[in-house]
Amino acid sequence: MTTKQIQKELLPELCGSLLAAFGIHSFALQAAFPMTGFSGIAALFYYLFQIPVGTMILLLNIPVACLCYKLLGKSFFFRSIRCLFFSSLALDLIAPFFPIYTGDRLLAAICTGVLCGLGYAIIYLSGTSTGGMDFITMSVKTKHPHLPLGRIIFLSDTIIVLLGGLILKDTDGIIYGIITSYLSSLVIDKLMYGMDAGKLALIVTEKGDLICQIIDQISKRGCTILTAYGGYSKSEKQVIMCACNNKQVYPLKNAIKKADPASFFIILESNETIGEGFKTN
């Protein structure tokens, strides 16, 4: 591999694996609450039979990898297998040298969620995964593209956390597991999309030129005029489309409503905006 490939692929995988291993070993395993994904299943074997978590994750992935290979694509599959080995080795060989947290379980759940979220986000941003439930959810999505990915992930995570809580007979642990899962997904979303998140404003109006001037004055943003046709009034209208950041949208809304009370204003979430004035690539 070239130096550029190492920086782009291997370093993020190593850093992400170490962060996730730190969160799981130093916080989650010591607090003994159920987790999501294959890490959660492997943790159950650790609690019950003292089988190393990284080793168990590798064993669980063997049948899943064989079943999902054709659905995921060769390049993504082999990068994920490489990252899976990194994360498993980090859990079993490197994480035991990290300091152990023995304090409050709620703080342990928060730290697990944040550290694992950071680690997995770095891995996902490098264009790979750690296998496990990622293989299953992506394979289900490939076979059934109409199913929302978030619903598939939420359902699988909930089942594993509930199963872990029931086996360990730990009701509080279920709550901590849900907190960990929520924080982890939140950190992943914020790190992958939140930095470039904003709003998309759609304004249906008959005063397109005036609205464009107001947008330019207040936010210094460009906008796009789309020609529309009223379904009820049968009259021609204009739809002004403008991407802006979170701070700009509310002054815009007030100014536009004052200039054209008859306008129709729609505000949409924009996870990522690429182009002039925003992220360039």
CSV table of C-alpha atoms in Angstrom, one decimal:
chain,number,residue,atom,x,y,z
A,1,MET,CA,0.0,0.0,0.0
A,2,THR,CA,1.1,3.5,-0.7
A,3,THR,CA,1.6,6.1,2.1
A,4,LYS,CA,-1.6,7.9,0.9
A,5,GLN,CA,-3.6,4.6,1.1
A,6,ILE,CA,-2.3,3.9,4.6
A,7,GLN,CA,-3.3,7.4,5.8
A,8,LYS,CA,-6.7,7.2,4.1
A,9,GLU,CA,-7.6,3.6,5.0
A,10,LEU,CA,-5.4,1.9,7.7
A,11,LEU,CA,-5.0,4.8,10.1
A,12,PRO,CA,-8.7,5.6,10.5
A,13,GLU,CA,-9.5,1.9,10.9
A,14,LEU,CA,-6.8,1.6,13.6
A,15,CYS,CA,-7.8,4.8,15.5
A,16,GLY,CA,-11.5,3.9,15.3
A,17,SER,CA,-10.9,0.3,16.5
A,18,LEU,CA,-8.8,1.6,19.5
A,19,LEU,CA,-11.5,4.1,20.5
A,20,ALA,CA,-14.3,1.5,20.3
A,21,ALA,CA,-12.1,-1.1,22.2
A,22,PHE,CA,-11.4,1.5,24.9
A,23,GLY,CA,-15.2,2.2,25.3
A,24,ILE,CA,-16.2,-1.5,25.4
A,25,HIS,CA,-13.4,-2.9,27.6
A,26,SER,CA,-12.8,0.0,30.1
A,27,PHE,CA,-16.4,1.0,30.6
A,28,ALA,CA,-19.1,-1.4,29.3
A,29,LEU,CA,-17.6,-4.7,30.3
A,30,GLN,CA,-16.7,-3.4,33.8
A,31,ALA,CA,-20.2,-2.0,34.3
A,32,ALA,CA,-21.7,-5.2,33.0
A,33,PHE,CA,-24.6,-3.9,31.0
A,34,PRO,CA,-25.9,-5.2,27.7
A,35,MET,CA,-24.7,-3.6,24.5
A,36,THR,CA,-25.9,-3.7,20.9
A,37,GLY,CA,-24.7,-5.6,17.8
A,38,PHE,CA,-22.2,-8.4,17.8
A,39,SER,CA,-20.3,-6.7,20.6
A,40,GLY,CA,-23.4,-7.1,22.8
A,41,ILE,CA,-23.7,-10.8,21.9
A,42,ALA,CA,-20.0,-11.4,22.5
A,43,ALA,CA,-20.2,-9.5,25.8
A,44,LEU,CA,-22.9,-11.9,27.0
A,45,PHE,CA,-20.5,-14.8,26.4
A,46,TYR,CA,-17.9,-12.9,28.3
A,47,TYR,CA,-20.2,-12.3,31.3
A,48,LEU,CA,-21.4,-15.9,31.3
A,49,PHE,CA,-18.3,-17.9,30.2
A,50,GLN,CA,-15.4,-15.5,30.3
A,51,ILE,CA,-14.7,-15.9,26.5
A,52,PRO,CA,-12.7,-12.9,25.2
A,53,VAL,CA,-14.9,-10.4,23.4
A,54,GLY,CA,-12.7,-9.9,20.4
A,55,THR,CA,-12.4,-13.7,19.8
A,56,MET,CA,-16.1,-14.2,20.1
A,57,ILE,CA,-16.8,-11.4,17.7
A,58,LEU,CA,-14.5,-13.1,15.1
A,59,LEU,CA,-16.3,-16.4,15.6
A,60,LEU,CA,-19.7,-14.9,15.3
A,61,ASN,CA,-18.7,-13.2,12.0
A,62,ILE,CA,-17.5,-16.3,10.2
A,63,PRO,CA,-21.0,-17.6,9.3
A,64,VAL,CA,-22.4,-14.1,8.7
A,65,ALA,CA,-19.4,-13.3,6.4
A,66,CYS,CA,-20.0,-16.5,4.4
A,67,LEU,CA,-23.7,-15.7,3.9
A,68,CYS,CA,-23.3,-12.0,3.1
A,69,TYR,CA,-20.2,-12.0,0.9
A,70,LYS,CA,-22.0,-11.9,-2.5
A,71,LEU,CA,-24.4,-9.2,-1.4
A,72,LEU,CA,-21.9,-6.6,-0.1
A,73,GLY,CA,-19.4,-6.4,-2.9
A,74,LYS,CA,-15.8,-7.6,-2.9
A,75,SER,CA,-14.0,-4.4,-2.1
A,76,PHE,CA,-16.2,-3.3,0.8
A,77,PHE,CA,-16.3,-6.9,2.2
A,78,PHE,CA,-12.5,-7.4,2.3
A,79,ARG,CA,-11.9,-3.9,3.8
A,80,SER,CA,-14.5,-4.7,6.5
A,81,ILE,CA,-12.8,-8.1,7.2
A,82,ARG,CA,-9.5,-6.3,7.7
A,83,CYS,CA,-11.1,-3.7,10.0
A,84,LEU,CA,-12.9,-6.6,11.9
A,85,PHE,CA,-9.5,-8.1,12.7
A,86,PHE,CA,-8.1,-4.8,13.8
A,87,SER,CA,-11.0,-4.2,16.2
A,88,SER,CA,-10.9,-7.7,17.6
A,89,LEU,CA,-7.2,-7.6,18.2
A,90,ALA,CA,-7.6,-4.2,19.8
A,91,LEU,CA,-10.2,-5.6,22.2
A,92,ASP,CA,-8.3,-8.7,23.3
A,93,LEU,CA,-4.6,-7.6,23.1
A,94,ILE,CA,-4.4,-3.8,23.5
A,95,ALA,CA,-7.5,-2.8,25.5
A,96,PRO,CA,-6.4,-4.8,28.7
A,97,PHE,CA,-3.6,-2.2,29.0
A,98,PHE,CA,-6.1,0.7,29.2
A,99,PRO,CA,-7.2,2.1,32.6
A,100,ILE,CA,-10.4,0.6,34.0
A,101,TYR,CA,-13.3,2.8,35.1
A,102,THR,CA,-15.1,1.4,38.2
A,103,GLY,CA,-17.4,4.3,39.0
A,104,ASP,CA,-21.1,5.0,38.3
A,105,ARG,CA,-22.8,2.8,35.7
A,106,LEU,CA,-24.6,5.8,34.1
A,107,LEU,CA,-21.3,7.6,33.5
A,108,ALA,CA,-19.9,4.3,32.1
A,109,ALA,CA,-22.9,4.0,29.7
A,110,ILE,CA,-22.3,7.6,28.6
A,111,CYS,CA,-18.6,7.1,28.0
A,112,THR,CA,-19.2,3.8,26.2
A,113,GLY,CA,-21.7,5.5,23.8
A,114,VAL,CA,-19.5,8.5,23.1
A,115,LEU,CA,-16.2,6.5,22.6
A,116,CYS,CA,-17.8,3.8,20.5
A,117,GLY,CA,-19.7,6.4,18.5
A,118,LEU,CA,-16.5,8.2,17.8
A,119,GLY,CA,-14.7,5.0,16.9
A,120,TYR,CA,-17.3,3.7,14.5
A,121,ALA,CA,-17.9,7.0,12.9
A,122,ILE,CA,-14.2,7.3,12.0
A,123,ILE,CA,-14.4,3.7,10.6
A,124,TYR,CA,-17.5,4.5,8.6
A,125,LEU,CA,-16.0,7.7,7.2
A,126,SER,CA,-13.1,5.7,5.8
A,127,GLY,CA,-15.6,3.7,3.7
A,128,THR,CA,-15.6,0.4,5.7
A,129,SER,CA,-17.2,-1.3,8.7
A,130,THR,CA,-16.5,-3.7,11.5
A,131,GLY,CA,-18.7,-6.5,10.1
A,132,GLY,CA,-21.2,-8.1,12.4
A,133,MET,CA,-24.6,-6.4,12.4
A,134,ASP,CA,-23.4,-4.0,9.7
A,135,PHE,CA,-23.2,-7.0,7.3
A,136,ILE,CA,-26.7,-8.2,8.3
A,137,THR,CA,-28.4,-4.8,8.1
A,138,MET,CA,-26.8,-3.9,4.8
A,139,SER,CA,-27.6,-7.3,3.3
A,140,VAL,CA,-31.2,-7.0,4.4
A,141,LYS,CA,-31.3,-3.5,2.9
A,142,THR,CA,-29.9,-4.9,-0.4
A,143,LYS,CA,-32.5,-7.6,-0.6
A,144,HIS,CA,-35.4,-5.4,0.6
A,145,PRO,CA,-34.5,-1.8,-0.4
A,146,HIS,CA,-38.0,-0.5,0.6
A,147,LEU,CA,-37.2,-1.1,4.3
A,148,PRO,CA,-35.8,1.9,6.1
A,149,LEU,CA,-32.3,1.3,7.3
A,150,GLY,CA,-32.9,3.1,10.6
A,151,ARG,CA,-35.8,0.8,11.4
A,152,ILE,CA,-33.7,-2.4,10.7
A,153,ILE,CA,-30.9,-1.2,12.9
A,154,PHE,CA,-33.2,-0.1,15.7
A,155,LEU,CA,-35.1,-3.4,15.7
A,156,SER,CA,-31.9,-5.5,15.8
A,157,ASP,CA,-30.3,-3.3,18.5
A,158,THR,CA,-33.4,-3.4,20.7
A,159,ILE,CA,-33.7,-7.2,20.5
A,160,ILE,CA,-30.0,-7.7,21.5
A,161,VAL,CA,-30.2,-5.3,24.4
A,162,LEU,CA,-33.5,-6.8,25.7
A,163,LEU,CA,-32.1,-10.3,25.3
A,164,GLY,CA,-28.9,-9.3,27.3
A,165,GLY,CA,-31.0,-7.7,30.0
A,166,LEU,CA,-33.2,-10.8,30.4
A,167,ILE,CA,-30.3,-13.3,30.4
A,168,LEU,CA,-28.4,-11.2,33.0
A,169,LYS,CA,-31.6,-10.4,34.9
A,170,ASP,CA,-30.7,-6.8,35.0
A,171,THR,CA,-33.5,-4.3,34.3
A,172,ASP,CA,-31.3,-1.3,35.0
A,173,GLY,CA,-28.8,-2.7,32.5
A,174,ILE,CA,-31.4,-2.6,29.7
A,175,ILE,CA,-31.9,1.1,30.3
A,176,TYR,CA,-28.1,1.7,30.3
A,177,GLY,CA,-27.8,-0.4,27.1
A,178,ILE,CA,-30.5,1.8,25.4
A,179,ILE,CA,-28.7,4.9,26.6
A,180,THR,CA,-25.4,3.6,25.2
A,181,SER,CA,-27.0,2.7,21.8
A,182,TYR,CA,-28.7,6.1,21.5
A,183,LEU,CA,-25.6,8.1,22.4
A,184,SER,CA,-23.5,6.0,20.0
A,185,SER,CA,-25.9,6.5,17.1
A,186,LEU,CA,-26.2,10.2,17.9
A,187,VAL,CA,-22.4,10.7,17.9
A,188,ILE,CA,-22.1,8.8,14.6
A,189,ASP,CA,-24.7,11.0,13.0
A,190,LYS,CA,-23.2,14.2,14.3
A,191,LEU,CA,-19.7,13.4,13.3
A,192,MET,CA,-20.6,12.1,9.9
A,193,TYR,CA,-23.3,14.6,9.0
A,194,GLY,CA,-23.8,17.1,11.8
A,195,MET,CA,-20.9,19.3,10.9
A,196,ASP,CA,-22.4,20.1,7.5
A,197,ALA,CA,-26.0,20.0,8.6
A,198,GLY,CA,-28.3,22.9,7.9
A,199,LYS,CA,-31.7,23.7,6.6
A,200,LEU,CA,-33.4,23.7,3.2
A,201,ALA,CA,-36.0,26.4,2.7
A,202,LEU,CA,-38.7,26.1,0.1
A,203,ILE,CA,-40.9,29.3,-0.4
A,204,VAL,CA,-43.9,29.2,-2.6
A,205,THR,CA,-44.7,32.7,-3.6
A,206,GLU,CA,-45.7,35.0,-6.4
A,207,LYS,CA,-43.0,37.6,-5.5
A,208,GLY,CA,-39.9,35.5,-6.5
A,209,ASP,CA,-37.6,38.5,-7.2
A,210,LEU,CA,-38.5,40.2,-4.0
A,211,ILE,CA,-37.9,37.0,-1.9
A,212,CYS,CA,-34.5,36.5,-3.6
A,213,GLN,CA,-33.4,40.0,-2.7
A,214,ILE,CA,-34.4,39.4,0.9
A,215,ILE,CA,-32.5,36.2,1.1
A,216,ASP,CA,-29.4,37.9,-0.4
A,217,GLN,CA,-29.7,40.8,2.1
A,218,ILE,CA,-30.1,38.7,5.2
A,219,SER,CA,-28.0,35.6,4.6
A,220,LYS,CA,-25.8,36.4,1.6
A,221,ARG,CA,-27.0,33.1,0.1
A,222,GLY,CA,-27.8,32.3,-3.4
A,223,CYS,CA,-31.2,30.7,-4.3
A,224,THR,CA,-32.9,28.9,-7.1
A,225,ILE,CA,-36.3,29.8,-8.6
A,226,LEU,CA,-38.5,26.9,-9.7
A,227,THR,CA,-41.6,27.4,-11.8
A,228,ALA,CA,-44.7,25.8,-10.2
A,229,TYR,CA,-48.4,25.5,-10.9
A,230,GLY,CA,-51.0,25.8,-8.2
A,231,GLY,CA,-53.2,22.7,-7.9
A,232,TYR,CA,-56.2,24.5,-6.5
A,233,SER,CA,-55.8,28.1,-7.8
A,234,LYS,CA,-54.5,26.9,-11.3
A,235,SER,CA,-52.2,30.0,-11.2
A,236,GLU,CA,-48.5,30.0,-11.9
A,237,LYS,CA,-46.3,30.4,-8.9
A,238,GLN,CA,-42.6,30.4,-8.0
A,239,VAL,CA,-40.8,28.1,-5.6
A,240,ILE,CA,-37.6,29.6,-4.1
A,241,MET,CA,-35.1,27.0,-3.0
A,242,CYS,CA,-32.4,28.1,-0.6
A,243,ALA,CA,-29.9,26.2,1.5
A,244,CYS,CA,-28.8,27.9,4.7
A,245,ASN,CA,-27.3,27.2,8.1
A,246,ASN,CA,-29.4,26.8,11.2
A,247,LYS,CA,-28.9,30.3,12.5
A,248,GLN,CA,-30.0,31.9,9.2
A,249,VAL,CA,-33.3,30.2,8.7
A,250,TYR,CA,-35.4,31.9,11.3
A,251,PRO,CA,-34.5,35.6,10.4
A,252,LEU,CA,-35.2,34.6,6.8
A,253,LYS,CA,-38.6,33.1,7.8
A,254,ASN,CA,-39.7,36.3,9.7
A,255,ALA,CA,-38.5,38.7,6.9
A,256,ILE,CA,-40.2,36.7,4.1
A,257,LYS,CA,-43.5,36.4,6.0
A,258,LYS,CA,-43.4,40.2,6.5
A,259,ALA,CA,-42.6,40.9,2.9
A,260,ASP,CA,-45.2,38.3,1.5
A,261,PRO,CA,-47.8,37.2,4.1
A,262,ALA,CA,-49.4,35.0,1.4
A,263,SER,CA,-46.2,32.9,0.9
A,264,PHE,CA,-46.0,29.3,1.8
A,265,PHE,CA,-42.8,28.5,3.8
A,266,ILE,CA,-41.4,24.9,4.2
A,267,ILE,CA,-38.3,24.2,6.3
A,268,LEU,CA,-36.5,20.8,5.8
A,269,GLU,CA,-33.6,19.3,7.5
A,270,SER,CA,-30.4,19.1,5.4
A,271,ASN,CA,-27.9,16.5,6.6
A,272,GLU,CA,-25.2,17.6,4.2
A,273,THR,CA,-24.8,20.5,1.8
A,274,ILE,CA,-22.0,20.5,-0.8
A,275,GLY,CA,-21.2,23.5,-3.0
A,276,GLU,CA,-20.2,27.1,-2.9
A,277,GLY,CA,-20.5,28.6,0.5
A,278,PHE,CA,-20.7,25.2,2.1
A,279,LYS,CA,-18.6,22.0,2.1
A,280,THR,CA,-16.7,21.8,-1.2
A,281,ASN,CA,-16.5,18.0,-1.6
